[in-house]
C-alpha positions as YAML, in Angstrom:
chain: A
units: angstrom
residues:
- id: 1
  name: UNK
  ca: [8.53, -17.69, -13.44]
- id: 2
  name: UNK
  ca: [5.03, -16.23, -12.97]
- id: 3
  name: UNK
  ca: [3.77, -12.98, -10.68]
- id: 4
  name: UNK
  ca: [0.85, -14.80, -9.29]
- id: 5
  name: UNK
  ca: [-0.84, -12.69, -6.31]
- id: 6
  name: UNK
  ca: [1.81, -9.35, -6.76]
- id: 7
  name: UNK
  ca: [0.46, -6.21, -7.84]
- id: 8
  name: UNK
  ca: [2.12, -4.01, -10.20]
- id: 9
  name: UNK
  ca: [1.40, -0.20, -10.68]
- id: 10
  name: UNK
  ca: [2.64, 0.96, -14.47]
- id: 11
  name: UNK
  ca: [3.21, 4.14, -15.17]
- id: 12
  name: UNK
  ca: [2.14, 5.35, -18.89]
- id: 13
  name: UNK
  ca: [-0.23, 3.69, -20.97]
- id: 14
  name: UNK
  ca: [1.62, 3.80, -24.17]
- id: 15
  name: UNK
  ca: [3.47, 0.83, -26.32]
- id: 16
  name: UNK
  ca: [5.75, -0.14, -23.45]
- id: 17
  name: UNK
  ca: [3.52, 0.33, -20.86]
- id: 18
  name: UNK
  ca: [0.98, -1.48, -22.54]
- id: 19
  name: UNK
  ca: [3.72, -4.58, -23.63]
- id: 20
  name: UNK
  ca: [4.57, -4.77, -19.93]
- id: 21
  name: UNK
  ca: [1.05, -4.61, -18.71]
- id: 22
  name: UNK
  ca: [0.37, -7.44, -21.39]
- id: 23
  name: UNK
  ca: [2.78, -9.49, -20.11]
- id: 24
  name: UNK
  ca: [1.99, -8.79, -16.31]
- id: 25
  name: UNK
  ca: [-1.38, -9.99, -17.03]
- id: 26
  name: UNK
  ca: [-0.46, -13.40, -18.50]
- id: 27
  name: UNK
  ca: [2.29, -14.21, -15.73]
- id: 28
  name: UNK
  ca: [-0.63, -13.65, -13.39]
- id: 29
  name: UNK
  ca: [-0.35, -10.23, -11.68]
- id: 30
  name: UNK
  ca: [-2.75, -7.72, -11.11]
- id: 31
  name: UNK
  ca: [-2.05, -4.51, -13.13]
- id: 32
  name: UNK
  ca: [-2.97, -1.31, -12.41]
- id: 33
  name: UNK
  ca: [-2.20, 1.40, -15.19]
- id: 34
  name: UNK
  ca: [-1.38, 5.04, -14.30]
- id: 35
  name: UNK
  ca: [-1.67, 7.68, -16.79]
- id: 36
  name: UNK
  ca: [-3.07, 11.24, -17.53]
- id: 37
  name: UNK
  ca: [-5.07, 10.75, -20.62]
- id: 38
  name: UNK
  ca: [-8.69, 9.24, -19.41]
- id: 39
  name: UNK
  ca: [-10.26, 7.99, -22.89]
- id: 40
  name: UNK
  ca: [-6.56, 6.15, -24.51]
- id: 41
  name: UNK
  ca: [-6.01, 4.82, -20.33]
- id: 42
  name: UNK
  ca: [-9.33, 3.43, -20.21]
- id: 43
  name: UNK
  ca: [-9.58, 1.37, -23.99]
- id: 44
  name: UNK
  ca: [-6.07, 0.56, -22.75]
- id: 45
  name: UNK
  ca: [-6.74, -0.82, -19.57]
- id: 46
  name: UNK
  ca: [-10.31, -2.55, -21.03]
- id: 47
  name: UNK
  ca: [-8.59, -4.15, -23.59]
- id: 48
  name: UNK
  ca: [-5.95, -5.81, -21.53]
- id: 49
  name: UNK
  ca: [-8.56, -6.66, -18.29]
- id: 50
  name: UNK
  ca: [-6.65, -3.85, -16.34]
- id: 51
  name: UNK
  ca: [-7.66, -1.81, -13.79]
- id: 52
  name: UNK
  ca: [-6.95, 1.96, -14.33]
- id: 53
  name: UNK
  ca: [-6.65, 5.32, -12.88]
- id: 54
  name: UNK
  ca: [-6.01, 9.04, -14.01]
- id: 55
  name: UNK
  ca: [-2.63, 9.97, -12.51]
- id: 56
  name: UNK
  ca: [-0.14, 12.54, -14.00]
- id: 57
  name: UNK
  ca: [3.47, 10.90, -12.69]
- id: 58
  name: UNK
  ca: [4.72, 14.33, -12.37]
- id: 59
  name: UNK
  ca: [2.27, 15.75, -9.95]
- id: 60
  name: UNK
  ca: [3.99, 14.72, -6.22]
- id: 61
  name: UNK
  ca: [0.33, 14.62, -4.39]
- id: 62
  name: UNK
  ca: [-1.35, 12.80, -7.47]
- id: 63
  name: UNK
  ca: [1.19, 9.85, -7.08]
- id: 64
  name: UNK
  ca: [1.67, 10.17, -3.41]
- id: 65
  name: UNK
  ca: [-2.22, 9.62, -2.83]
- id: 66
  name: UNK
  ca: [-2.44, 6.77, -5.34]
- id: 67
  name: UNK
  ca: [0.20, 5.11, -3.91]
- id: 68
  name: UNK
  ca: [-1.58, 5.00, -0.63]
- id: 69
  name: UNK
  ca: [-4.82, 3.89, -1.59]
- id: 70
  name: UNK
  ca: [-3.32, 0.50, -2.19]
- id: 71
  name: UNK
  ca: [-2.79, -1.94, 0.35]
- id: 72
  name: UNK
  ca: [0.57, -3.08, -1.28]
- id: 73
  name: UNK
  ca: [2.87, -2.49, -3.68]
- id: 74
  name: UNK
  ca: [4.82, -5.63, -5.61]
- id: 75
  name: UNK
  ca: [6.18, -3.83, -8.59]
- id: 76
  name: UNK
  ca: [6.46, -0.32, -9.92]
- id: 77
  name: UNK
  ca: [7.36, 0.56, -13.99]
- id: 78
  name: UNK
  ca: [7.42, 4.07, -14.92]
- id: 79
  name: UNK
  ca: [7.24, 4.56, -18.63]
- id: 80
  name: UNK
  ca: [5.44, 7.92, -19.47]
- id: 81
  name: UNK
  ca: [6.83, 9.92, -22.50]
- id: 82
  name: UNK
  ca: [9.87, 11.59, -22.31]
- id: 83
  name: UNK
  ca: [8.62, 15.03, -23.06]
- id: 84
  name: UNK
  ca: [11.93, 14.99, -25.45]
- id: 85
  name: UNK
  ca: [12.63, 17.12, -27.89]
- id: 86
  name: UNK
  ca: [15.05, 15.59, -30.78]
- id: 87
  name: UNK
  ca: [16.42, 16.56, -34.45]
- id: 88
  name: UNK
  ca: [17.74, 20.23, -33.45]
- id: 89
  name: UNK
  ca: [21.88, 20.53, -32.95]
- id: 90
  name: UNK
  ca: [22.05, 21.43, -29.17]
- id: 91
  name: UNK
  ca: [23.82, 24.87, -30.19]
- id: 92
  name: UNK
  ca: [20.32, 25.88, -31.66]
- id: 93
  name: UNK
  ca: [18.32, 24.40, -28.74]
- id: 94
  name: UNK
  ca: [16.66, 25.97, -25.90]
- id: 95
  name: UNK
  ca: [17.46, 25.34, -21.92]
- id: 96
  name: UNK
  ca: [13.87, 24.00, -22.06]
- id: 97
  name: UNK
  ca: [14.00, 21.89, -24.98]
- id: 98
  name: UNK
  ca: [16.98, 20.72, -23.84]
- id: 99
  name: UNK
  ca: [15.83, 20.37, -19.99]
- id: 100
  name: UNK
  ca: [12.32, 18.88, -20.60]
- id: 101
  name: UNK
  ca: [13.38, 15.45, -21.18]
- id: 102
  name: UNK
  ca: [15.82, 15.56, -18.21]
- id: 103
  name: UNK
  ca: [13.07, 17.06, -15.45]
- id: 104
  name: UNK
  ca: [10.38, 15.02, -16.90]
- id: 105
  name: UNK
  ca: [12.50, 11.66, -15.94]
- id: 106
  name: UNK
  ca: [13.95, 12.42, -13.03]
- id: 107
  name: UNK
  ca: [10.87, 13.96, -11.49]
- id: 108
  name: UNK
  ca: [8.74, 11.59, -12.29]
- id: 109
  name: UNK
  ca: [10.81, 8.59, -11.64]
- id: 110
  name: UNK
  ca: [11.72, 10.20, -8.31]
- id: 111
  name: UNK
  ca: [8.39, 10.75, -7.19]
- id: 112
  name: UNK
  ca: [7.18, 7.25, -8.64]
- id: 113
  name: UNK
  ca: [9.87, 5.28, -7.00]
- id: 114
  name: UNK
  ca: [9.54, 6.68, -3.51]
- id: 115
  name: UNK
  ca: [5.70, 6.10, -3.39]
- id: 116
  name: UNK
  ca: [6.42, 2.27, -3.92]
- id: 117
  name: UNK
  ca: [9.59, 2.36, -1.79]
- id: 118
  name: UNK
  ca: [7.29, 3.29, 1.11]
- id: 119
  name: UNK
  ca: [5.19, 0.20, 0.43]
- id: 120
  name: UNK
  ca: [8.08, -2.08, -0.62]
- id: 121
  name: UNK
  ca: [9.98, -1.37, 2.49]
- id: 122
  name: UNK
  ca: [7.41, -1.84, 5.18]
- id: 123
  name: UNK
  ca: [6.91, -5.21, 2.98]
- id: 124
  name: UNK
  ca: [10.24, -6.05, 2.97]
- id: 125
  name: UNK
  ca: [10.20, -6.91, -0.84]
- id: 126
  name: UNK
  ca: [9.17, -5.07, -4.39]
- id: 127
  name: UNK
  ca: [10.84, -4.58, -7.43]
- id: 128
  name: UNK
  ca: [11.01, -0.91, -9.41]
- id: 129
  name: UNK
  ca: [12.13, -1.23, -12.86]
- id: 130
  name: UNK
  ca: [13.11, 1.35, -15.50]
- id: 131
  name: UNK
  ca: [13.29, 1.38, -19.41]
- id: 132
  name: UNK
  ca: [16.21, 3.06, -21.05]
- id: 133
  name: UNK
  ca: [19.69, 3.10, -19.48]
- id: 134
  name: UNK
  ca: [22.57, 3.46, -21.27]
- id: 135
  name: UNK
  ca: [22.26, 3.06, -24.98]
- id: 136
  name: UNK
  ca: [24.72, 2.54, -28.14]
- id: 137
  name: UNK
  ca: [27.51, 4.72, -27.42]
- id: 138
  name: UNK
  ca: [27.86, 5.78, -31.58]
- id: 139
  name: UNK
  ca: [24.30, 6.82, -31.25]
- id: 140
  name: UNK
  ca: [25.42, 10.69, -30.66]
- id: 141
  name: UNK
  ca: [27.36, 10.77, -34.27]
- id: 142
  name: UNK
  ca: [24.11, 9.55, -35.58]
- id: 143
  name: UNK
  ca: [21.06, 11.76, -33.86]
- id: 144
  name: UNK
  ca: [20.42, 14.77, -32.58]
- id: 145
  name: UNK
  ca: [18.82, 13.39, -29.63]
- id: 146
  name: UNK
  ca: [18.93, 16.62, -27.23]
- id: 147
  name: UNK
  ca: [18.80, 15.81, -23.57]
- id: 148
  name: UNK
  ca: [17.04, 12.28, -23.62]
- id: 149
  name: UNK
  ca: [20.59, 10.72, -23.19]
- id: 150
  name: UNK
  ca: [21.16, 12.94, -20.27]
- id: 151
  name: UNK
  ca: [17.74, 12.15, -18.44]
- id: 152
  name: UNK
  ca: [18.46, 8.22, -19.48]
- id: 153
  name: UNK
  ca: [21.68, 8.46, -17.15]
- id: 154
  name: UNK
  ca: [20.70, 10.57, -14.86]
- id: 155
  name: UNK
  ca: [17.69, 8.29, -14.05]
- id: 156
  name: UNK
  ca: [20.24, 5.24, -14.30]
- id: 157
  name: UNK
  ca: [22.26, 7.05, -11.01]
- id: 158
  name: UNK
  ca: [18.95, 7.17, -9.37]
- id: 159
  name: UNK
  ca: [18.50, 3.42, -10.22]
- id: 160
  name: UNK
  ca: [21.71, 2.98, -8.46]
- id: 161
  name: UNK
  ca: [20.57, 4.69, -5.04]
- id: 162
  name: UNK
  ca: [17.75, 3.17, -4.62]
- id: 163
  name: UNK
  ca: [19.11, -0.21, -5.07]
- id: 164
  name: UNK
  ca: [21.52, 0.46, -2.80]
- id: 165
  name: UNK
  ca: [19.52, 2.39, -0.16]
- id: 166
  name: UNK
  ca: [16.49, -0.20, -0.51]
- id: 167
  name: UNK
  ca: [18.41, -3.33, -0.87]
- id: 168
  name: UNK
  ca: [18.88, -4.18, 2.86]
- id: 169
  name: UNK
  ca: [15.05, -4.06, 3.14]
- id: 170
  name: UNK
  ca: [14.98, -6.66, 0.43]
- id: 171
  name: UNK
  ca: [13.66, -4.49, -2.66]
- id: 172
  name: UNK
  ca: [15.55, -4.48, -5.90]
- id: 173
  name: UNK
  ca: [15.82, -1.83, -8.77]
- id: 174
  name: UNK
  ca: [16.72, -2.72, -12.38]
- id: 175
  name: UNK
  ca: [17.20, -1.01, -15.40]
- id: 176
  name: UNK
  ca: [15.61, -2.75, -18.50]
- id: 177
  name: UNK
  ca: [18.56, -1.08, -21.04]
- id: 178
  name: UNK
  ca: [17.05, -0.72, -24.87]
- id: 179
  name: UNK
  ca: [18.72, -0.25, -27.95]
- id: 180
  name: UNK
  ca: [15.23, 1.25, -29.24]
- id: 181
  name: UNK
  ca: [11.92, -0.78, -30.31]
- id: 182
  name: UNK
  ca: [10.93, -0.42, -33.35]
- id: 183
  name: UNK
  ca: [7.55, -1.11, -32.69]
- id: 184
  name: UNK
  ca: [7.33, 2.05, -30.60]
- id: 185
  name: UNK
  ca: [8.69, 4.58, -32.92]
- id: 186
  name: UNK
  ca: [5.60, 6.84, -34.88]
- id: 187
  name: UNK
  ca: [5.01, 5.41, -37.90]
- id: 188
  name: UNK
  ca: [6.41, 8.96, -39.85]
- id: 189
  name: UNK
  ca: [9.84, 7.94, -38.46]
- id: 190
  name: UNK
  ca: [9.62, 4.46, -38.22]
- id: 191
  name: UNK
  ca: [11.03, 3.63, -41.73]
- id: 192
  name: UNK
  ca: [13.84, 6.32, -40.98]
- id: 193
  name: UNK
  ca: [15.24, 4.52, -37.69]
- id: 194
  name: UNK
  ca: [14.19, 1.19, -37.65]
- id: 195
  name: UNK
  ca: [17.24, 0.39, -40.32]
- id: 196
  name: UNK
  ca: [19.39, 2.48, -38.28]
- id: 197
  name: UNK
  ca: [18.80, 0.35, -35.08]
- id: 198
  name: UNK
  ca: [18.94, -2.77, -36.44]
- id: 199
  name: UNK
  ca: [21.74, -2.15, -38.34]
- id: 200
  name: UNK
  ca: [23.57, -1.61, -34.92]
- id: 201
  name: UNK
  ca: [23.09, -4.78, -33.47]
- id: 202
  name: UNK
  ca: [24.94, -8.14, -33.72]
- id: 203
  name: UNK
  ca: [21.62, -10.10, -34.13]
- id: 204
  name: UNK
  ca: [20.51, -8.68, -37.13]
- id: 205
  name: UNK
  ca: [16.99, -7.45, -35.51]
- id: 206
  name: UNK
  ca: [15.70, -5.07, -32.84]
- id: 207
  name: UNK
  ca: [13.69, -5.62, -29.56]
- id: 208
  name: UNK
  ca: [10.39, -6.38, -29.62]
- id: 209
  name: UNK
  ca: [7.62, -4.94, -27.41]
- id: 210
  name: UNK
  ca: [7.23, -8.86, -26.62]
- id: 211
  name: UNK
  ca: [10.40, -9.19, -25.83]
- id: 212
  name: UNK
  ca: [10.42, -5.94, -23.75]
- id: 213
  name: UNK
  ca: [6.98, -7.97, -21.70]
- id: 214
  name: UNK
  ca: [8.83, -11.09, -21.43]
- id: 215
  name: UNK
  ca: [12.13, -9.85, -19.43]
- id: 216
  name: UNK
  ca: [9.85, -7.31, -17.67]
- id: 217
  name: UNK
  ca: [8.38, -10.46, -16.15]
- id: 218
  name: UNK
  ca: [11.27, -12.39, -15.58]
- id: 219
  name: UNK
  ca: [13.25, -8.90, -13.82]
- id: 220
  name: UNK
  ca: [9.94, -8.98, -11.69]
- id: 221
  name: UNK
  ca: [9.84, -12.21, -10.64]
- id: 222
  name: UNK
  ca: [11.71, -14.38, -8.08]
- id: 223
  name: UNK
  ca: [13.96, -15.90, -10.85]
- id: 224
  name: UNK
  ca: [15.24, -12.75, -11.03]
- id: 225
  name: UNK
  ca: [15.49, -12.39, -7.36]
- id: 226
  name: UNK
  ca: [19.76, -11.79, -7.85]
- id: 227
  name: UNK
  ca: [19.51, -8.94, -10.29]
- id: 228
  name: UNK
  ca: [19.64, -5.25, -8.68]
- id: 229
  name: UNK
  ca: [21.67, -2.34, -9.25]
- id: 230
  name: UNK
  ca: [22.00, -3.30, -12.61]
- id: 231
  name: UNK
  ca: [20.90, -3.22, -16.37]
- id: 232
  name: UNK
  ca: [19.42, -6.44, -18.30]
- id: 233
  name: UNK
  ca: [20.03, -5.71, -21.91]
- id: 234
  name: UNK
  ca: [17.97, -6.23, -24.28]
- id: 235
  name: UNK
  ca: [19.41, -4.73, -27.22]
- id: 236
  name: UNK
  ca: [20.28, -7.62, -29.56]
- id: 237
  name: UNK
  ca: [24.02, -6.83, -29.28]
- id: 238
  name: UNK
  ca: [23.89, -3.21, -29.93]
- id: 239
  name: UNK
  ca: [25.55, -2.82, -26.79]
- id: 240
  name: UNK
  ca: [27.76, -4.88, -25.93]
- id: 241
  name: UNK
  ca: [28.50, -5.52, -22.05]
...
């Protein structure tokens, strides 16, 4: 299980970006990170022994003209913030508040996706993984979470097209499906949710961001070469299958 010689483009420099990109590195890709905020991408990118460039994943030309300056494409993550807005009933939210998470996703994931498709299909192979999918059904008693659940399933019926439309060419897309990591969550709220997530799962503990690197690699690579259309879960049982 290792990514030696493929070349993986990911998408937001954050915590998950930054696990994947991690693990990328040690299962012997190269990784280039793709974000919109030059000083945090570059310490990013340095620390890890990543290469880097300023993209926002929203901007169609920006991505498109990335995308091309590489001479292949192996594997694709998109993980940029979720613009979301959460804590406010959706009765007292605004169509933007409530819309930003949703166009943020899609758009970005759209435009994302297709950029690598191009590559992946003259290729004949790639992978294009996601990270959310669908989550703990009882989490809507618990949150007001706004539209993040809505841009999480619409970007799960994109998931499903392109696997579909790109399969016969021999690339895969797969959903990595989180219950939330802990590890991820601002440090004002972290002590608020972290006891809330765990407390949903049959484990008895939440994700971590290595665990989120480790299956990233193993979705990636050829022993996952069976696994498209689909979700892997990694929630520790908080959703169970």
């Amino acid at each position: 299980m290792n990514l030696d010689g493929k070349t993986a483009v990911i998408y937001g420099a954050g915590t998950i970006g930054g696990a994947i990109a991690q693990a990328f590195i040690e299962a012997g890709a190269e990784v280039h990170l793709a974000a919109r905020s030059e000083p945090a991408l570059r310490a990013k990118a340095e620390r890890l022994g990543a290469k880097y460039a300023v993209v926002d994943a929203l901007d169609e030309r920006a991505v498109d003209e990335h995308a091309a300056a590489f001479e292949r494409i192996d594997i694709s993550v998109n993980v940029i913030s979720d613009n979301d807005v959460q804590g406010t009933p959706l009765h007292e939210m605004s169509v933007d508040d409530y819309l930003s998470p949703v166009v943020t996703n899609v758009r970005s994931k759209f435009l994302t996706s297709r950029a690598a498709a191009r590559h992946m299909v003259r290729q004949k192979s790639g992978v294009i993984l996601f990270f959310g999918g669908g989550g703990d059904g009882s989490v809507h008693r618990r949150w007001h979470l706004g539209g993040l659940v809505t841009a999480f399933d619409a970007v799960e019926s994109l998931r499903r097209q392109l696997a579909a439309e790109l399969g016969p060419h021999g690339v895969r897309a797969v959903t990595l499906q989180t219950g939330g990591i802990p590890e991820s969550i601002p440090a004002e709220l972290r002590d608020r949710v972290e006891p809330d997530l765990v407390g949903q799962t049959v484990l008895g503990r939440a994700a971590t961001l290595r665990d989120v690197g480790r299956v990233a690699v193993f979705a990636a690579s050829d022993w996952g070469r069976t696994i498209t259309g689909s979700q892997v879960n990694i929630t520790c049982g908080s959703v169970l299958a």
